[in-house]
């Protein structure tokens, strides 16, 4: 995702649903200033610990109402976060509002693979993953993970939602046999 973002000096990037900061950390490492937004204060505290750099700012808030002025960011990233926002079109419109003209949007998200891998992957999400995860942590969280992946938009549908939110030149890149996609677009 960071390579697709192709950050340049002077960029100010919004890392939406920054969580514990793994994606933000990878961007900060490139010498880029990042604002990490998350709805969970606990996640932000962990992100702050992981990224003590001055070039990282943790911001508490919702993706549906980002607490900044319009046209603030040169790029927006979101790794495995947009699927957790049931009002996805609303979140994408809000992302578009806070981006500068020409700004880049790069999203990394799970998807359901097509073809022969689909059946085994459904079995993995419904049975194997929750079982293994349940041995070490909260099984329910992994039941939710699988359900949310199965319910999320198919890649073509998602591209259209990105375009409808005001973006252009939407491209997608298939990774891990279609279990993950990178979606990239620009604010026109
Ligand atoms: C899987 S984690 C993201 C991982 C993170 N991008 C990373 O690289 O470590 C999903 C995050 O989405 C956040 N989230 C869910 N709904 C949100 C919303 N409406 N606005 C902002 N953050 C939200 C959750 O609090 C959680 O931290």
PDB file of C-alpha atoms and ligand atoms in Angstrom:
ATOM      1  CA  UNK A   1       0.000   0.000   0.000  1.00  0.00           C
ATOM      2  CA  UNK A   2       2.836   2.375   0.873  1.00  0.00           C
ATOM      3  CA  UNK A   3       4.542   1.673  -2.467  1.00  0.00           C
ATOM      4  CA  UNK A   4       1.297   2.381  -4.331  1.00  0.00           C
ATOM      5  CA  UNK A   5       0.963   5.597  -2.328  1.00  0.00           C
ATOM      6  CA  UNK A   6       4.341   6.643  -3.723  1.00  0.00           C
ATOM      7  CA  UNK A   7       4.768   9.338  -1.052  1.00  0.00           C
ATOM      8  CA  UNK A   8       6.708  12.514  -1.845  1.00  0.00           C
ATOM      9  CA  UNK A   9       8.398  15.005   0.486  1.00  0.00           C
ATOM     10  CA  UNK A  10       5.926  17.539   1.838  1.00  0.00           C
ATOM     11  CA  UNK A  11       2.949  15.163   1.692  1.00  0.00           C
ATOM     12  CA  UNK A  12       0.555  15.175   4.617  1.00  0.00           C
ATOM     13  CA  UNK A  13      -1.165  11.791   4.701  1.00  0.00           C
ATOM     14  CA  UNK A  14      -4.322  10.845   6.582  1.00  0.00           C
ATOM     15  CA  UNK A  15      -4.163   7.217   7.694  1.00  0.00           C
ATOM     16  CA  UNK A  16      -7.792   6.421   8.327  1.00  0.00           C
ATOM     17  CA  UNK A  17      -8.683   3.719  10.881  1.00  0.00           C
ATOM     18  CA  UNK A  18      -5.051   3.844  11.905  1.00  0.00           C
ATOM     19  CA  UNK A  19      -5.594   1.205  14.607  1.00  0.00           C
ATOM     20  CA  UNK A  20      -2.367   0.333  16.376  1.00  0.00           C
ATOM     21  CA  UNK A  21      -0.457   2.159  13.662  1.00  0.00           C
ATOM     22  CA  UNK A  22       1.184  -0.517  11.520  1.00  0.00           C
ATOM     23  CA  UNK A  23       0.329   1.128   8.199  1.00  0.00           C
ATOM     24  CA  UNK A  24       1.073   4.624   9.533  1.00  0.00           C
ATOM     25  CA  UNK A  25       4.472   3.475  10.788  1.00  0.00           C
ATOM     26  CA  UNK A  26       5.416   2.215   7.328  1.00  0.00           C
ATOM     27  CA  UNK A  27       4.548   5.630   5.853  1.00  0.00           C
ATOM     28  CA  UNK A  28       6.348   7.613   8.588  1.00  0.00           C
ATOM     29  CA  UNK A  29       9.459   5.504   7.844  1.00  0.00           C
ATOM     30  CA  UNK A  30       9.513   7.106   4.378  1.00  0.00           C
ATOM     31  CA  UNK A  31       9.933  10.529   6.033  1.00  0.00           C
ATOM     32  CA  UNK A  32       6.295  11.535   5.453  1.00  0.00           C
ATOM     33  CA  UNK A  33       4.030  13.351   7.948  1.00  0.00           C
ATOM     34  CA  UNK A  34       1.012  11.264   8.904  1.00  0.00           C
ATOM     35  CA  UNK A  35      -2.178  11.993  10.828  1.00  0.00           C
ATOM     36  CA  UNK A  36      -3.637   8.719  12.117  1.00  0.00           C
ATOM     37  CA  UNK A  37      -7.383   8.860  12.759  1.00  0.00           C
ATOM     38  CA  UNK A  38      -9.285   6.241  14.724  1.00  0.00           C
ATOM     39  CA  UNK A  39     -12.550   6.040  16.618  1.00  0.00           C
ATOM     40  CA  UNK A  40     -10.912   4.027  19.417  1.00  0.00           C
ATOM     41  CA  UNK A  41      -8.772   5.884  21.934  1.00  0.00           C
ATOM     42  CA  UNK A  42      -7.222   2.626  23.129  1.00  0.00           C
ATOM     43  CA  UNK A  43      -5.979   1.871  19.606  1.00  0.00           C
ATOM     44  CA  UNK A  44      -4.594   5.394  19.275  1.00  0.00           C
ATOM     45  CA  UNK A  45      -2.668   5.055  22.550  1.00  0.00           C
ATOM     46  CA  UNK A  46      -0.985   1.888  21.207  1.00  0.00           C
ATOM     47  CA  UNK A  47      -0.247   3.612  17.888  1.00  0.00           C
ATOM     48  CA  UNK A  48       1.337   6.576  19.686  1.00  0.00           C
ATOM     49  CA  UNK A  49       3.588   4.197  21.653  1.00  0.00           C
ATOM     50  CA  UNK A  50       4.592   2.392  18.455  1.00  0.00           C
ATOM     51  CA  UNK A  51       5.275   5.659  16.562  1.00  0.00           C
ATOM     52  CA  UNK A  52       6.814   8.218  18.937  1.00  0.00           C
ATOM     53  CA  UNK A  53       8.032  10.350  15.968  1.00  0.00           C
ATOM     54  CA  UNK A  54       7.014  14.022  15.715  1.00  0.00           C
ATOM     55  CA  UNK A  55       5.882  13.364  12.166  1.00  0.00           C
ATOM     56  CA  UNK A  56       2.994  11.207  13.457  1.00  0.00           C
ATOM     57  CA  UNK A  57      -0.095  12.770  14.992  1.00  0.00           C
ATOM     58  CA  UNK A  58      -2.815  10.581  16.510  1.00  0.00           C
ATOM     59  CA  UNK A  59      -6.296  12.032  16.069  1.00  0.00           C
ATOM     60  CA  UNK A  60      -9.458  10.781  17.722  1.00  0.00           C
ATOM     61  CA  UNK A  61     -12.574  10.825  15.565  1.00  0.00           C
ATOM     62  CA  UNK A  62     -14.884   9.082  13.164  1.00  0.00           C
ATOM     63  CA  UNK A  63     -14.315   8.532   9.459  1.00  0.00           C
ATOM     64  CA  UNK A  64     -17.857   9.844   8.930  1.00  0.00           C
ATOM     65  CA  UNK A  65     -16.924  13.300  10.294  1.00  0.00           C
ATOM     66  CA  UNK A  66     -13.145  13.821  10.139  1.00  0.00           C
ATOM     67  CA  UNK A  67     -12.390  16.766  12.465  1.00  0.00           C
ATOM     68  CA  UNK A  68     -10.334  18.792   9.952  1.00  0.00           C
ATOM     69  CA  UNK A  69     -10.910  21.468   7.288  1.00  0.00           C
ATOM     70  CA  UNK A  70     -11.702  20.532   3.682  1.00  0.00           C
ATOM     71  CA  UNK A  71      -8.728  19.897   1.351  1.00  0.00           C
ATOM     72  CA  UNK A  72      -6.184  19.268   4.136  1.00  0.00           C
ATOM     73  CA  UNK A  73      -4.462  16.059   2.999  1.00  0.00           C
ATOM     74  CA  UNK A  74      -2.393  15.234  -0.075  1.00  0.00           C
ATOM     75  CA  UNK A  75      -3.252  11.539   0.299  1.00  0.00           C
ATOM     76  CA  UNK A  76      -5.437   9.203   2.351  1.00  0.00           C
ATOM     77  CA  UNK A  77      -4.660   5.586   3.198  1.00  0.00           C
ATOM     78  CA  UNK A  78      -6.758   2.998   4.973  1.00  0.00           C
ATOM     79  CA  UNK A  79      -5.572  -0.542   5.663  1.00  0.00           C
ATOM     80  CA  UNK A  80      -8.246  -3.087   6.581  1.00  0.00           C
ATOM     81  CA  UNK A  81     -10.486  -0.340   7.976  1.00  0.00           C
ATOM     82  CA  UNK A  82     -13.087   0.668   5.368  1.00  0.00           C
ATOM     83  CA  UNK A  83     -14.800  -2.762   5.663  1.00  0.00           C
ATOM     84  CA  UNK A  84     -15.564  -1.873   9.292  1.00  0.00           C
ATOM     85  CA  UNK A  85     -17.559   1.184   8.201  1.00  0.00           C
ATOM     86  CA  UNK A  86     -21.092   0.058   7.339  1.00  0.00           C
ATOM     87  CA  UNK A  87     -21.889   3.449   5.771  1.00  0.00           C
ATOM     88  CA  UNK A  88     -19.032   3.057   3.297  1.00  0.00           C
ATOM     89  CA  UNK A  89     -20.262   5.609   0.687  1.00  0.00           C
ATOM     90  CA  UNK A  90     -20.609   8.234   3.449  1.00  0.00           C
ATOM     91  CA  UNK A  91     -17.054   7.555   4.693  1.00  0.00           C
ATOM     92  CA  UNK A  92     -15.666   7.799   1.129  1.00  0.00           C
ATOM     93  CA  UNK A  93     -17.430  11.141   0.534  1.00  0.00           C
ATOM     94  CA  UNK A  94     -15.933  12.436   3.788  1.00  0.00           C
ATOM     95  CA  UNK A  95     -12.467  11.246   2.706  1.00  0.00           C
ATOM     96  CA  UNK A  96     -12.960  13.122  -0.571  1.00  0.00           C
ATOM     97  CA  UNK A  97     -13.867  16.301   1.331  1.00  0.00           C
ATOM     98  CA  UNK A  98     -10.650  16.348   3.387  1.00  0.00           C
ATOM     99  CA  UNK A  99      -8.394  15.604   0.380  1.00  0.00           C
ATOM    100  CA  UNK A 100      -6.675  18.219  -1.766  1.00  0.00           C
ATOM    101  CA  UNK A 101      -7.486  18.294  -5.487  1.00  0.00           C
ATOM    102  CA  UNK A 102      -5.351  15.683  -7.219  1.00  0.00           C
ATOM    103  CA  UNK A 103      -4.893  13.845  -3.915  1.00  0.00           C
ATOM    104  CA  UNK A 104      -4.364  10.078  -3.872  1.00  0.00           C
ATOM    105  CA  UNK A 105      -6.561   7.537  -2.157  1.00  0.00           C
ATOM    106  CA  UNK A 106      -5.017   4.116  -1.464  1.00  0.00           C
ATOM    107  CA  UNK A 107      -7.082   1.469   0.298  1.00  0.00           C
ATOM    108  CA  UNK A 108      -5.972  -2.005   1.290  1.00  0.00           C
ATOM    109  CA  UNK A 109      -8.866  -4.334   2.000  1.00  0.00           C
ATOM    110  CA  UNK A 110      -9.867  -7.985   2.166  1.00  0.00           C
ATOM    111  CA  UNK A 111     -12.037  -9.456  -0.550  1.00  0.00           C
ATOM    112  CA  UNK A 112     -13.645 -12.777  -1.412  1.00  0.00           C
ATOM    113  CA  UNK A 113     -11.558 -14.583  -4.033  1.00  0.00           C
ATOM    114  CA  UNK A 114     -13.303 -15.903  -7.145  1.00  0.00           C
ATOM    115  CA  UNK A 115     -12.875 -19.335  -8.757  1.00  0.00           C
ATOM    116  CA  UNK A 116     -11.555 -22.547  -7.230  1.00  0.00           C
ATOM    117  CA  UNK A 117     -10.149 -20.861  -4.113  1.00  0.00           C
ATOM    118  CA  UNK A 118     -13.543 -19.438  -3.071  1.00  0.00           C
ATOM    119  CA  UNK A 119     -14.929 -22.636  -1.473  1.00  0.00           C
ATOM    120  CA  UNK A 120     -11.794 -23.456   0.582  1.00  0.00           C
ATOM    121  CA  UNK A 121     -11.498 -19.806   1.612  1.00  0.00           C
ATOM    122  CA  UNK A 122     -15.118 -19.716   2.884  1.00  0.00           C
ATOM    123  CA  UNK A 123     -14.366 -22.891   4.880  1.00  0.00           C
ATOM    124  CA  UNK A 124     -11.184 -21.274   6.239  1.00  0.00           C
ATOM    125  CA  UNK A 125     -13.029 -18.066   7.269  1.00  0.00           C
ATOM    126  CA  UNK A 126     -16.018 -19.832   8.844  1.00  0.00           C
ATOM    127  CA  UNK A 127     -14.323 -22.791  10.528  1.00  0.00           C
ATOM    128  CA  UNK A 128     -10.510 -22.823  10.572  1.00  0.00           C
ATOM    129  CA  UNK A 129      -9.719 -19.198  11.438  1.00  0.00           C
ATOM    130  CA  UNK A 130     -12.216 -18.832  14.344  1.00  0.00           C
ATOM    131  CA  UNK A 131     -11.172 -22.235  15.725  1.00  0.00           C
ATOM    132  CA  UNK A 132      -7.429 -21.484  15.705  1.00  0.00           C
ATOM    133  CA  UNK A 133      -7.905 -17.883  16.892  1.00  0.00           C
ATOM    134  CA  UNK A 134     -10.259 -19.097  19.645  1.00  0.00           C
ATOM    135  CA  UNK A 135      -7.434 -21.156  21.140  1.00  0.00           C
ATOM    136  CA  UNK A 136      -5.438 -17.994  21.794  1.00  0.00           C
ATOM    137  CA  UNK A 137      -7.903 -15.092  21.906  1.00  0.00           C
ATOM    138  CA  UNK A 138     -11.510 -13.957  21.470  1.00  0.00           C
ATOM    139  CA  UNK A 139     -13.211 -16.313  18.977  1.00  0.00           C
ATOM    140  CA  UNK A 140     -16.135 -13.914  18.408  1.00  0.00           C
ATOM    141  CA  UNK A 141     -13.826 -11.259  16.973  1.00  0.00           C
ATOM    142  CA  UNK A 142     -12.705 -13.756  14.333  1.00  0.00           C
ATOM    143  CA  UNK A 143     -16.280 -14.836  13.572  1.00  0.00           C
ATOM    144  CA  UNK A 144     -16.966 -11.145  12.939  1.00  0.00           C
ATOM    145  CA  UNK A 145     -13.849 -10.819  10.780  1.00  0.00           C
ATOM    146  CA  UNK A 146     -14.958 -13.633   8.470  1.00  0.00           C
ATOM    147  CA  UNK A 147     -18.544 -12.355   8.264  1.00  0.00           C
ATOM    148  CA  UNK A 148     -17.420  -8.826   7.480  1.00  0.00           C
ATOM    149  CA  UNK A 149     -15.130 -10.081   4.685  1.00  0.00           C
ATOM    150  CA  UNK A 150     -17.921 -12.176   3.136  1.00  0.00           C
ATOM    151  CA  UNK A 151     -20.402  -9.265   3.304  1.00  0.00           C
ATOM    152  CA  UNK A 152     -18.039  -6.622   1.905  1.00  0.00           C
ATOM    153  CA  UNK A 153     -18.449  -5.320  -1.660  1.00  0.00           C
ATOM    154  CA  UNK A 154     -16.975  -7.285  -4.555  1.00  0.00           C
ATOM    155  CA  UNK A 155     -13.989  -5.412  -6.117  1.00  0.00           C
ATOM    156  CA  UNK A 156     -15.880  -4.044  -9.172  1.00  0.00           C
ATOM    157  CA  UNK A 157     -18.804  -2.916  -7.024  1.00  0.00           C
ATOM    158  CA  UNK A 158     -16.393  -1.213  -4.635  1.00  0.00           C
ATOM    159  CA  UNK A 159     -14.640   0.616  -7.521  1.00  0.00           C
ATOM    160  CA  UNK A 160     -18.019   2.060  -8.543  1.00  0.00           C
ATOM    161  CA  UNK A 161     -18.721   3.220  -4.974  1.00  0.00           C
ATOM    162  CA  UNK A 162     -15.331   4.969  -4.909  1.00  0.00           C
ATOM    163  CA  UNK A 163     -16.160   6.733  -8.209  1.00  0.00           C
ATOM    164  CA  UNK A 164     -19.660   7.683  -6.998  1.00  0.00           C
ATOM    165  CA  UNK A 165     -18.053   9.311  -3.928  1.00  0.00           C
ATOM    166  CA  UNK A 166     -16.243  11.781  -6.196  1.00  0.00           C
ATOM    167  CA  UNK A 167     -12.985  10.053  -7.156  1.00  0.00           C
ATOM    168  CA  UNK A 168     -11.607   9.343 -10.621  1.00  0.00           C
ATOM    169  CA  UNK A 169      -9.061   7.035 -12.298  1.00  0.00           C
ATOM    170  CA  UNK A 170      -9.971   4.198  -9.966  1.00  0.00           C
ATOM    171  CA  UNK A 171      -7.652   1.187 -10.292  1.00  0.00           C
ATOM    172  CA  UNK A 172      -7.448  -2.046  -8.367  1.00  0.00           C
ATOM    173  CA  UNK A 173      -4.645  -4.535  -7.820  1.00  0.00           C
ATOM    174  CA  UNK A 174      -5.317  -8.130  -6.835  1.00  0.00           C
ATOM    175  CA  UNK A 175      -3.089  -9.642  -4.150  1.00  0.00           C
ATOM    176  CA  UNK A 176      -2.956 -13.028  -2.388  1.00  0.00           C
ATOM    177  CA  UNK A 177      -5.092 -14.858  -4.995  1.00  0.00           C
ATOM    178  CA  UNK A 178      -7.811 -12.227  -4.649  1.00  0.00           C
ATOM    179  CA  UNK A 179      -8.123 -12.412  -0.843  1.00  0.00           C
ATOM    180  CA  UNK A 180      -6.821  -8.828  -0.651  1.00  0.00           C
ATOM    181  CA  UNK A 181      -7.070  -5.859  -3.032  1.00  0.00           C
ATOM    182  CA  UNK A 182      -5.384  -2.478  -3.248  1.00  0.00           C
ATOM    183  CA  UNK A 183      -7.791   0.180  -4.549  1.00  0.00           C
ATOM    184  CA  UNK A 184      -6.279   3.405  -5.799  1.00  0.00           C
ATOM    185  CA  UNK A 185      -8.047   6.556  -6.980  1.00  0.00           C
ATOM    186  CA  UNK A 186      -7.597  10.330  -7.304  1.00  0.00           C
ATOM    187  CA  UNK A 187      -9.652  13.320  -6.314  1.00  0.00           C
ATOM    188  CA  UNK A 188     -10.355  14.960  -9.669  1.00  0.00           C
TER     189      UNK A 188
HETATM  190  C1  LIG B   1      -8.141  -3.622  11.470  1.00  0.00           C
HETATM  191  S1  LIG B   1      -7.994  -2.120  12.304  1.00  0.00           S
HETATM  192  C2  LIG B   1      -6.977  -1.152  11.252  1.00  0.00           C
HETATM  193  C3  LIG B   1      -5.516  -1.533  11.260  1.00  0.00           C
HETATM  194  C4  LIG B   1      -4.584  -0.401  10.952  1.00  0.00           C
HETATM  195  N1  LIG B   1      -4.866   0.244   9.687  1.00  0.00           N
HETATM  196  C5  LIG B   1      -3.123  -0.821  11.001  1.00  0.00           C
HETATM  197  O1  LIG B   1      -2.395  -0.686  10.014  1.00  0.00           O
HETATM  198  O2  LIG B   1      -2.672  -1.269  12.065  1.00  0.00           O
HETATM  199  C6  LIG B   1      -9.569  -1.342  12.064  1.00  0.00           C
HETATM  200  C7  LIG B   1      -9.716  -0.025  12.819  1.00  0.00           C
HETATM  201  O3  LIG B   1     -10.855   0.679  12.313  1.00  0.00           O
HETATM  202  C8  LIG B   1     -11.283   1.523  13.356  1.00  0.00           C
HETATM  203  N2  LIG B   1     -12.606   2.055  13.022  1.00  0.00           N
HETATM  204  C9  LIG B   1     -13.778   1.361  12.884  1.00  0.00           C
HETATM  205  N3  LIG B   1     -14.771   2.198  12.552  1.00  0.00           N
HETATM  206  C10 LIG B   1     -14.231   3.438  12.445  1.00  0.00           C
HETATM  207  C11 LIG B   1     -14.759   4.726  12.117  1.00  0.00           C
HETATM  208  N4  LIG B   1     -16.058   4.905  11.819  1.00  0.00           N
HETATM  209  N5  LIG B   1     -13.921   5.785  12.110  1.00  0.00           N
HETATM  210  C12 LIG B   1     -12.595   5.626  12.408  1.00  0.00           C
HETATM  211  N6  LIG B   1     -12.053   4.446  12.726  1.00  0.00           N
HETATM  212  C13 LIG B   1     -12.845   3.359  12.747  1.00  0.00           C
HETATM  213  C14 LIG B   1     -11.244   0.603  14.567  1.00  0.00           C
HETATM  214  O4  LIG B   1     -11.263   1.311  15.783  1.00  0.00           O
HETATM  215  C15 LIG B   1      -9.940  -0.166  14.320  1.00  0.00           C
HETATM  216  O5  LIG B   1      -8.863   0.418  15.009  1.00  0.00           O
END
